[in-house]
Amino acid sequence: MCGVKCITFLLWINILSVKTEIPGFEFELTPPKPVIHVGKDLKLTCRVNACPGNVTFAWRTLLDKYHGGVSKNERTVSHLLIKNITVKHSNIIVCKASCEGQPKQKTSQIHVFSFPQDPVLPELKSLIENQTQKLSCIVHDIYPLEWLQIKWLREDKTLFVDKPHYVGDYDDVQNYTSEFNYTPSVLDRGKNISCRATLSSTEFGLNETRYSIAEYGPGTITTSINNPSVKLGEHLEITCHADGNPKPTILWFKEGNEPALQSQNEKLIISDASWSQAGPPNIPKIQLSHRGDPKEGENISILCSSDDGSAELTLYRQSQSTESEALNKSAVLLKIPSLQITDAGIYVCEAKNDFGSERSTINITVAAQHNVMKMPDLPVAILPIAGSVSLLTIAGLLIRYCRKKARSNSSNIS
Ligand SMILES: *[C@@H]1O[C@H](CO)[C@@H](O)[C@H](O)[C@H]1NC(C)=O
Ligand SMILES: *[C@@H]1O[C@H](CO)[C@@H](O)[C@H](O)[C@H]1NC(C)=O
Ligand SMILES: *[C@@H]1O[C@H](CO)[C@@H](O)[C@H](O)[C@H]1NC(C)=O
Ligand SMILES: *[C@@H]1O[C@H](CO)[C@@H](O)[C@H](O)[C@H]1NC(C)=O
Ligand SMILES: *[C@@H]1O[C@H](CO)[C@@H](O)[C@H](O)[C@H]1NC(C)=O
Ligand SMILES: *[C@@H]1O[C@H](CO)[C@@H](O)[C@H](O)[C@H]1NC(C)=O
Ligand SMILES: *[C@@H]1O[C@H](CO)[C@@H](O)[C@H](O)[C@H]1NC(C)=O
Ligand SMILES: *[C@@H]1O[C@H](CO)[C@@H](O)[C@H](O)[C@H]1NC(C)=O
Ligand SMILES: *[C@@H]1O[C@H](CO)[C@@H](O)[C@H](O)[C@H]1NC(C)=O
């Protein structure tokens, strides 16, 4: 039935089949389903467990795209290192191993994802009870979008779940903004709202959650006064503390006045709020440049100052207009060169604002200068120098001395 040719053929078939079925030729490719974040490095390993002869390896992608990796072969193991994974590396990689020229292949399905940071809740004006406001939460650099889910919560209660619509094939990371119309009620007061973003895939065993919290609910406001029985003109501090996120804007009003009186303050806590903007200014301070009583002929200056930046300062001699020099917003200076007896009197420092004025005064007395010039004992002094000093000069000195004396005696001020 079967001649020599036939037997030869069967033998050849047999050899071929033996060659096809190399016993014990097995290999593995790990990991088979890597899920890896953008920017990371991935190492795939192709390992032949048993092969009686030489082994060769080849790496490629299923669609014959460039895999961008570098391979390194040892006798029975080959590694493929792909550095700095990008979205474009989401692909199927094939490792082809040949034992004695007999090829086999295995695949690894790479899934790249990107979820680098917590969602961002942009600042917005504080919420008002019963008023609907659009809240938004931004998740940056997400991939793949279809794995994303955003949950809005008030404390533990879910308010809204947002699952992005499938928006077609994207081959890069993208930003996603979840928007939610929120109507705060009295129940929300002081409670936190959070935006919880989850990137998950049951198939690939990924389940990452990141979230951001905002105290979006209407806040609470407390005020306190440093000293409730403060007298007018004394320093008064009112602290306004407001809870809320974003930080509430605080406006100061004087009761009955429609427009906001004082500055807006974005801070959560306003401290050192001086009431001077709504009442009379602080009492200003008046000082003399000198210690002790000034003397006739001296150059003096009077300083009027205030720690109340909102008040306008003036410095003058009582019942007279005087020119003073403004140093800055909180001080004015009056210079009196060569002080005269007639400069003695009351000087007024006045601080004034829209709500009133406060004054401080100083009583300046001028001490007469008795020893403007030392007169020598006349007979002794004049005789030796009579020849060289003209009598006119001496007469002049005498006249000036007497005048000075007369002026001094007429002023009985200390
Ligand atoms: C394995 O390869 C080496 C060099 O590439 C060759 O010399 C050797 O004969 C091969 N062995 C087998 C069993 O094919
Ligand atoms: C990784 O790849 C990104 C995008 O191609 C590039 O901007 C970045 O510089 C790379 N980083 C490193 C460490 O090579
Ligand atoms: C908000 O609405 C509720 C119910 O309508 C009402 O009782 C409450 O007074 C409202 N709050 C404000 C601040 O208007
Ligand atoms: C995502 O948002 C960031 C920051 O606003 C921006 O720099 C980046 O270009 C955005 N990316 C895309 C894909 O629009
Ligand atoms: C609200 O969130 C802030 C942090 O943003 C936290 O300090 C505060 O305790 C939270 N309040 C509640 C009631 O959970
Ligand atoms: C992700 O983990 C949370 C708990 O940590 C679980 O409630 C949720 O069902 C998980 N999601 C998926 C898709 O596995
Ligand atoms: C007063 O100031 C003038 C110039 O400003 C100066 O010449 C004079 O010496 C000063 N007098 C005294 C007593 O300091
Ligand atoms: C204003 O001038 C006075 C006197 O020179 C000085 O003591 C004070 O520090 C100044 N104030 C400011 C705000 O510059
Ligand atoms: C200012 O002081 C002088 C001398 O001490 C005194 O005689 C005078 O009455 C005082 N003036 C006032 C208004 O107090």
XYZ file of C-alpha atoms and ligand atoms in Angstrom:
540
model
C 0.000 0.000 0.000
C 2.687 2.397 0.986
C 5.908 2.206 -0.956
C 9.375 3.505 -0.078
C 8.425 6.957 -1.233
C 5.408 6.893 0.972
C 7.396 5.801 4.038
C 9.953 8.480 3.397
C 7.161 10.988 3.188
C 5.610 9.806 6.445
C 9.008 9.879 8.121
C 9.533 13.393 6.883
C 6.107 14.418 8.196
C 7.007 12.844 11.502
C 10.334 14.690 11.748
C 8.562 17.900 10.861
C 5.933 17.389 13.514
C 8.592 16.578 16.085
C 10.366 19.719 15.099
C 7.092 21.687 15.404
C 6.352 20.319 18.834
C 9.589 21.060 20.630
C 8.861 19.463 23.983
C 8.864 21.789 26.946
C 9.118 24.994 24.921
C 7.212 27.433 27.050
C 7.535 31.117 27.709
C 5.761 33.959 29.456
C 5.369 37.689 28.962
C 4.955 39.763 32.126
C 3.076 41.804 33.068
C 0.250 40.804 30.778
C -1.981 43.836 31.501
C 0.078 46.689 32.885
C -1.860 49.778 33.983
C 0.613 52.583 34.149
C 0.590 56.298 34.800
C 1.850 58.736 32.201
C 5.485 59.643 32.761
C 6.434 56.358 34.438
C 8.801 53.769 32.990
C 7.553 50.320 32.026
C 9.600 47.137 31.822
C 8.179 44.084 30.021
C 9.865 40.709 30.424
C 9.708 37.793 28.018
C 11.122 34.643 29.625
C 11.600 31.218 28.027
C 11.321 28.500 30.651
C 12.513 25.574 28.606
C 14.190 25.302 25.232
C 16.809 22.677 24.349
C 18.554 24.968 21.890
C 19.129 28.619 21.042
C 16.420 31.206 21.700
C 15.770 34.422 19.750
C 13.424 37.276 20.646
C 11.584 39.989 18.757
C 9.336 42.802 20.055
C 6.701 44.614 18.089
C 3.304 46.216 18.517
C 0.187 44.573 17.293
C -0.465 47.257 14.750
C 3.213 47.383 13.936
C 3.516 50.831 15.426
C 6.773 51.900 16.958
C 6.776 50.891 20.628
C 9.540 53.328 21.558
C 11.251 50.855 23.859
C 14.751 49.490 24.107
C 15.208 45.712 24.301
C 17.961 43.831 26.022
C 18.415 40.112 25.535
C 20.029 37.518 27.698
C 20.159 33.812 26.828
C 16.564 32.956 27.695
C 15.206 36.318 28.803
C 14.465 39.543 26.972
C 13.477 42.872 28.542
C 11.756 45.745 26.823
C 12.151 49.048 28.624
C 9.815 51.889 27.650
C 10.745 55.123 29.364
C 8.458 58.065 30.074
C 5.203 56.438 29.057
C 2.780 58.614 27.147
C -0.827 58.100 26.155
C 0.399 56.902 22.761
C 1.871 53.846 24.455
C -1.604 52.462 25.140
C -1.142 49.514 22.865
C -0.733 45.792 22.550
C 2.877 44.690 22.576
C 3.901 41.344 21.140
C 6.901 39.341 22.226
C 7.908 36.705 19.690
C 10.251 34.026 21.003
C 11.785 31.332 18.833
C 13.216 28.118 20.152
C 15.374 26.313 17.613
C 13.780 28.511 14.991
C 10.319 27.589 16.172
C 8.352 30.813 16.912
C 5.679 31.459 19.488
C 4.207 34.777 20.573
C 2.497 36.357 23.530
C 0.938 39.767 24.048
C 0.819 42.398 26.777
C -1.932 44.973 26.766
C -0.621 48.288 28.067
C -3.137 50.664 29.568
C -1.902 54.151 30.199
C -3.779 56.478 32.508
C -3.283 59.983 33.753
C -4.636 61.414 36.980
C -1.817 63.550 38.301
C -3.483 65.927 40.745
C -6.427 66.645 42.999
C -9.405 68.314 41.403
C -9.533 72.066 41.668
C -12.487 73.995 43.049
C -12.083 77.519 41.758
C -12.705 80.439 44.080
C -16.115 81.964 43.855
C -18.149 84.454 45.813
C -19.637 83.089 48.989
C -22.898 81.308 48.537
C -26.129 82.862 49.618
C -28.922 80.876 51.146
C -31.699 79.931 48.706
C -29.765 81.267 45.713
C -28.732 78.787 43.069
C -25.150 79.043 42.028
C -23.091 77.104 39.542
C -20.186 75.299 41.139
C -17.428 73.848 39.071
C -14.678 71.386 39.708
C -11.796 70.939 37.285
C -9.793 67.764 36.888
C -6.588 68.318 34.983
C -4.748 66.083 32.560
C -7.075 63.107 32.692
C -6.765 59.967 30.593
C -8.855 58.068 29.666
C -11.875 60.251 30.214
C -14.293 57.333 30.139
C -12.794 56.015 33.371
C -13.604 59.237 35.213
C -16.452 59.845 37.598
C -17.065 62.955 39.675
C -19.140 62.999 42.810
C -20.287 66.156 44.559
C -20.866 65.680 48.264
C -22.008 67.705 51.235
C -20.154 66.046 54.062
C -21.137 62.395 53.389
C -24.271 63.049 51.404
C -24.010 62.673 47.627
C -25.488 65.694 45.901
C -24.669 64.951 42.307
C -22.809 62.336 40.282
C -21.221 63.337 37.039
C -20.043 60.782 34.509
C -18.440 62.434 31.486
C -20.110 61.547 28.229
C -18.053 59.511 25.877
C -16.609 62.158 23.646
C -14.890 60.098 20.984
C -11.317 58.953 20.690
C -8.813 61.193 22.317
C -5.215 60.278 22.118
C -4.011 62.690 24.744
C -4.703 63.839 28.273
C -7.481 66.361 28.710
C -9.060 68.603 31.298
C -12.578 67.995 32.447
C -14.829 70.499 34.178
C -17.768 69.209 36.155
C -20.498 71.759 36.696
C -23.193 71.564 39.280
C -26.013 73.925 40.178
C -26.183 74.169 43.912
C -28.817 75.831 46.044
C -27.584 76.084 49.585
C -30.140 75.907 52.337
C -29.961 76.593 56.011
C -28.970 72.927 56.439
C -25.751 73.610 54.579
C -24.591 76.297 56.943
C -20.961 75.750 57.785
C -20.851 72.391 56.038
C -18.245 71.393 53.525
C -18.843 70.615 49.909
C -16.377 68.308 48.247
C -15.638 67.283 44.716
C -14.467 63.689 44.563
C -12.926 62.492 41.319
C -12.399 58.780 40.751
C -10.562 57.195 37.872
C -11.412 53.525 37.853
C -11.569 50.440 35.708
C -12.668 47.129 37.158
C -11.244 45.373 34.126
C -7.785 46.760 34.746
C -7.974 46.873 38.512
C -7.591 50.622 38.759
C -9.442 52.572 41.427
C -7.912 55.923 42.280
C -9.761 58.695 44.039
C -8.706 62.254 44.613
C -10.775 65.023 46.118
C -10.904 68.644 47.146
C -13.009 70.176 49.875
C -14.585 73.591 50.049
C -16.695 75.097 52.773
C -19.173 76.296 50.237
C -22.123 76.354 52.580
C -23.198 79.698 53.949
C -20.857 80.595 56.730
C -21.322 81.931 60.215
C -20.362 85.416 61.277
C -19.337 86.445 64.752
C -18.259 89.858 65.910
C -16.543 90.905 69.067
C -15.387 94.177 70.533
C -12.221 94.513 72.590
C -13.889 96.713 75.190
C -17.662 97.192 74.977
C -17.723 100.155 77.375
C -15.196 102.135 75.417
C -15.471 105.928 75.612
C -15.735 108.072 72.533
C -12.363 108.811 71.105
C -10.673 105.911 72.774
C -9.232 103.187 70.670
C -11.844 100.620 69.749
C -11.381 97.341 68.024
C -14.089 95.251 66.445
C -13.223 91.861 65.116
C -15.429 90.262 62.540
C -14.882 86.570 62.075
C -16.591 84.798 59.223
C -16.435 81.124 58.314
C -16.776 80.084 54.757
C -14.902 78.866 51.779
C -14.052 80.646 49.655
C -13.180 83.272 52.212
C -16.092 85.655 52.626
C -15.834 89.289 51.738
C -16.452 91.502 54.744
C -17.929 94.959 54.505
C -18.330 97.413 57.337
C -21.450 99.523 57.515
C -22.448 102.177 59.960
C -26.043 101.559 60.890
C -28.292 103.739 58.798
C -25.604 104.396 56.227
C -26.298 102.695 52.944
C -22.862 102.425 51.332
C -20.144 100.277 52.759
C -18.197 102.426 55.110
C -14.809 100.877 55.423
C -12.615 98.796 53.214
C -13.512 95.431 51.878
C -11.427 92.794 53.444
C -11.049 89.413 51.886
C -9.506 87.946 54.956
C -11.378 85.420 56.957
C -10.650 87.366 60.102
C -10.549 91.106 60.273
C -8.722 92.221 63.292
C -7.649 95.649 64.442
C -10.708 97.205 62.919
C -10.524 100.667 64.336
C -13.877 102.255 64.946
C -12.364 105.637 64.299
C -13.717 105.516 60.766
C -17.192 105.648 62.214
C -16.664 107.804 65.308
C -14.484 110.753 66.254
C -10.790 110.347 65.708
C -8.334 109.279 68.358
C -7.002 112.033 70.568
C -3.894 113.403 68.892
C -0.617 113.968 70.666
C 1.146 117.318 70.944
C 4.790 117.598 71.957
C 7.519 120.158 72.180
C 10.871 119.450 70.590
C 12.464 120.671 73.802
C 12.830 119.250 77.228
C 11.910 121.807 79.860
C 10.762 125.324 79.191
C 12.065 126.905 76.041
C 14.087 130.048 76.365
C 13.889 133.233 74.431
C 15.949 133.137 71.230
C 15.878 129.375 70.894
C 14.624 127.602 67.813
C 11.782 125.291 68.793
C 9.292 123.092 67.039
C 5.949 121.639 68.055
C 4.886 118.227 66.753
C 1.279 117.171 66.410
C 0.772 113.481 65.665
C -1.907 110.822 65.636
C -1.999 107.045 65.351
C -5.250 107.386 63.467
C -4.471 107.362 59.771
C -7.921 108.543 58.735
C -7.921 111.849 60.601
C -6.749 115.166 59.212
C -4.331 117.003 61.498
C -3.945 120.742 62.000
C -1.665 122.610 64.385
C -2.193 126.248 65.279
C -1.842 128.823 67.972
C -5.097 129.415 69.775
C -7.131 132.186 68.180
C -4.480 132.770 65.565
C -3.762 131.167 62.251
C -0.319 129.650 62.050
C 1.482 127.924 59.241
C 2.469 124.375 60.030
C 4.203 121.871 57.852
C 2.708 118.425 57.157
C 5.361 115.744 57.630
C 3.195 112.846 56.567
C -0.363 111.677 57.027
C 0.080 111.183 60.742
C 2.187 114.170 61.825
C 2.463 117.923 61.360
C 5.239 120.187 62.587
C 5.301 123.855 63.562
C 8.730 125.487 63.628
C 9.268 128.659 65.657
C 12.715 130.088 64.978
C 14.265 132.471 67.450
C 11.519 132.255 70.034
C 10.090 135.531 71.284
C 8.288 136.260 74.543
C 5.257 137.052 72.404
C 5.238 133.514 71.053
C 4.090 132.211 74.442
C 0.557 130.882 74.500
C -1.673 127.930 73.898
C -1.022 125.757 70.811
C -3.686 123.380 69.560
C -3.300 120.095 67.746
C -6.564 119.021 66.166
C -7.508 115.727 64.531
C -10.625 115.811 62.428
C -12.633 113.355 60.360
C -16.169 113.083 59.000
C -17.486 112.144 62.410
C -15.933 114.727 64.637
C -12.721 116.154 65.972
C -10.425 115.757 68.960
C -7.835 118.216 70.247
C -4.798 118.377 72.447
C -3.190 121.605 73.631
C 0.109 122.694 75.026
C 0.783 125.864 77.014
C 4.105 127.242 75.863
C 5.854 129.636 78.155
C 8.998 131.435 77.195
C 11.761 131.889 79.711
C 13.444 135.237 79.397
C 17.090 135.048 78.453
C 18.945 137.045 81.112
C 22.489 136.403 80.015
C 22.419 137.228 76.360
C 25.716 139.020 76.778
C 28.136 139.156 79.714
C 28.884 142.794 80.553
C 32.376 143.176 81.946
C 33.029 145.431 84.931
C 33.177 148.746 83.051
C 35.977 150.672 84.747
C 38.369 147.736 84.588
C 37.573 146.754 81.096
C 37.389 150.093 79.401
C 40.552 151.715 80.720
C 43.205 149.420 79.237
C 41.564 149.339 75.849
C 40.346 152.952 75.729
C 42.834 153.813 73.040
C 41.886 151.105 70.621
C 38.143 150.839 71.060
C 36.030 153.717 69.993
C 33.657 155.153 72.494
C 30.859 154.755 70.005
C 31.128 151.005 70.166
C 30.968 150.973 73.929
C 28.004 153.273 73.877
C 26.262 150.927 71.443
C 26.907 147.909 73.667
C 25.593 149.721 76.681
C 22.402 150.721 74.913
C 21.726 147.158 73.714
C 22.390 145.788 77.192
C 19.923 148.156 78.828
C 17.210 147.395 76.285
C 17.619 143.733 76.843
C 17.430 144.212 80.576
C 14.276 146.302 80.239
C 12.575 143.678 78.036
C 13.478 140.932 80.449
C 12.075 142.764 83.414
C 8.834 143.494 81.683
C 8.119 139.830 81.136
C 7.372 138.111 84.399
C 7.073 134.710 82.848
C 9.329 132.057 84.299
C 23.346 28.352 18.787
O 23.925 29.535 18.210
C 25.335 29.492 18.092
C 25.825 30.838 17.579
O 24.782 31.693 17.243
C 25.694 28.376 17.176
O 27.091 28.296 17.122
C 25.132 27.089 17.729
O 25.379 26.069 16.857
C 23.633 27.147 17.929
N 23.154 25.967 18.586
C 22.124 25.275 18.130
C 21.755 24.058 18.918
O 21.523 25.581 17.113
C 8.313 62.773 29.074
O 7.526 63.025 27.924
C 6.879 64.285 27.920
C 5.954 64.359 26.728
O 6.528 63.810 25.604
C 7.949 65.373 27.919
O 7.339 66.636 27.945
C 8.825 65.201 29.132
O 9.870 66.139 29.108
C 9.405 63.787 29.190
N 10.092 63.625 30.474
C 11.299 63.045 30.555
C 11.828 62.915 31.941
O 11.909 62.686 29.579
C -34.837 80.092 52.308
O -36.007 79.394 51.976
C -36.673 78.805 53.101
C -37.838 77.987 52.580
O -38.448 78.625 51.528
C -37.113 79.910 54.071
O -37.720 79.336 55.197
C -35.888 80.693 54.484
O -36.263 81.777 55.305
C -35.134 81.218 53.292
N -33.907 81.824 53.746
C -33.511 83.025 53.358
C -32.240 83.528 53.930
O -34.139 83.676 52.540
C -5.561 71.949 31.147
O -5.518 73.046 32.044
C -4.208 73.552 32.233
C -4.278 74.605 33.315
O -5.361 75.438 33.146
C -3.696 74.113 30.919
O -2.390 74.603 31.098
C -3.690 72.994 29.884
O -3.298 73.513 28.647
C -5.055 72.370 29.771
N -4.944 71.202 28.926
C -5.753 70.989 27.909
C -5.545 69.722 27.163
O -6.622 71.789 27.588
C -14.328 71.444 56.285
O -13.106 71.405 55.610
C -12.044 72.019 56.297
C -10.828 71.921 55.417
O -11.077 72.449 54.173
C -11.811 71.337 57.603
O -10.803 72.008 58.318
C -13.093 71.355 58.413
O -12.910 70.634 59.586
C -14.218 70.747 57.628
N -15.464 70.895 58.366
C -16.300 69.903 58.525
C -17.547 70.233 59.289
O -16.071 68.804 58.067
C -13.295 51.884 44.299
O -13.076 51.792 45.710
C -14.158 52.248 46.501
C -13.785 52.115 47.940
O -12.464 52.463 48.130
C -15.405 51.441 46.195
O -16.487 51.954 46.934
C -15.721 51.521 44.714
O -16.809 50.688 44.407
C -14.523 51.086 43.902
N -14.803 51.295 42.493
C -14.508 50.392 41.581
C -14.897 50.725 40.184
O -13.953 49.358 41.848
C 18.298 128.910 64.987
O 18.326 128.555 63.598
C 19.122 129.466 62.834
C 19.008 129.041 61.376
O 17.996 128.187 61.169
C 20.547 129.388 63.287
O 21.327 130.310 62.541
C 20.617 129.728 64.747
O 21.938 129.563 65.236
C 19.681 128.845 65.564
N 19.681 129.335 66.939
C 19.857 128.535 67.983
C 19.823 129.160 69.329
O 20.066 127.316 67.830
C 5.489 110.767 60.393
O 6.470 111.637 60.865
C 6.771 111.478 62.256
C 7.763 112.570 62.635
O 8.830 112.614 61.745
C 7.355 110.086 62.471
O 7.616 109.890 63.852
C 6.342 109.087 62.020
O 6.896 107.778 62.120
C 5.951 109.358 60.593
N 4.888 108.452 60.246
C 4.856 107.784 59.103
C 3.679 106.919 58.880
O 5.752 107.894 58.276
C -0.013 128.987 80.692
O 1.006 128.910 81.684
C 1.252 130.134 82.344
C 2.447 129.978 83.262
O 2.394 128.745 83.939
C 0.025 130.561 83.135
O 0.230 131.734 83.741
C -1.142 130.653 82.142
O -2.337 130.931 82.837
C -1.301 129.382 81.374
N -2.326 129.588 80.404
C -3.405 128.818 80.342
C -4.417 129.166 79.307
O -3.561 127.854 81.098
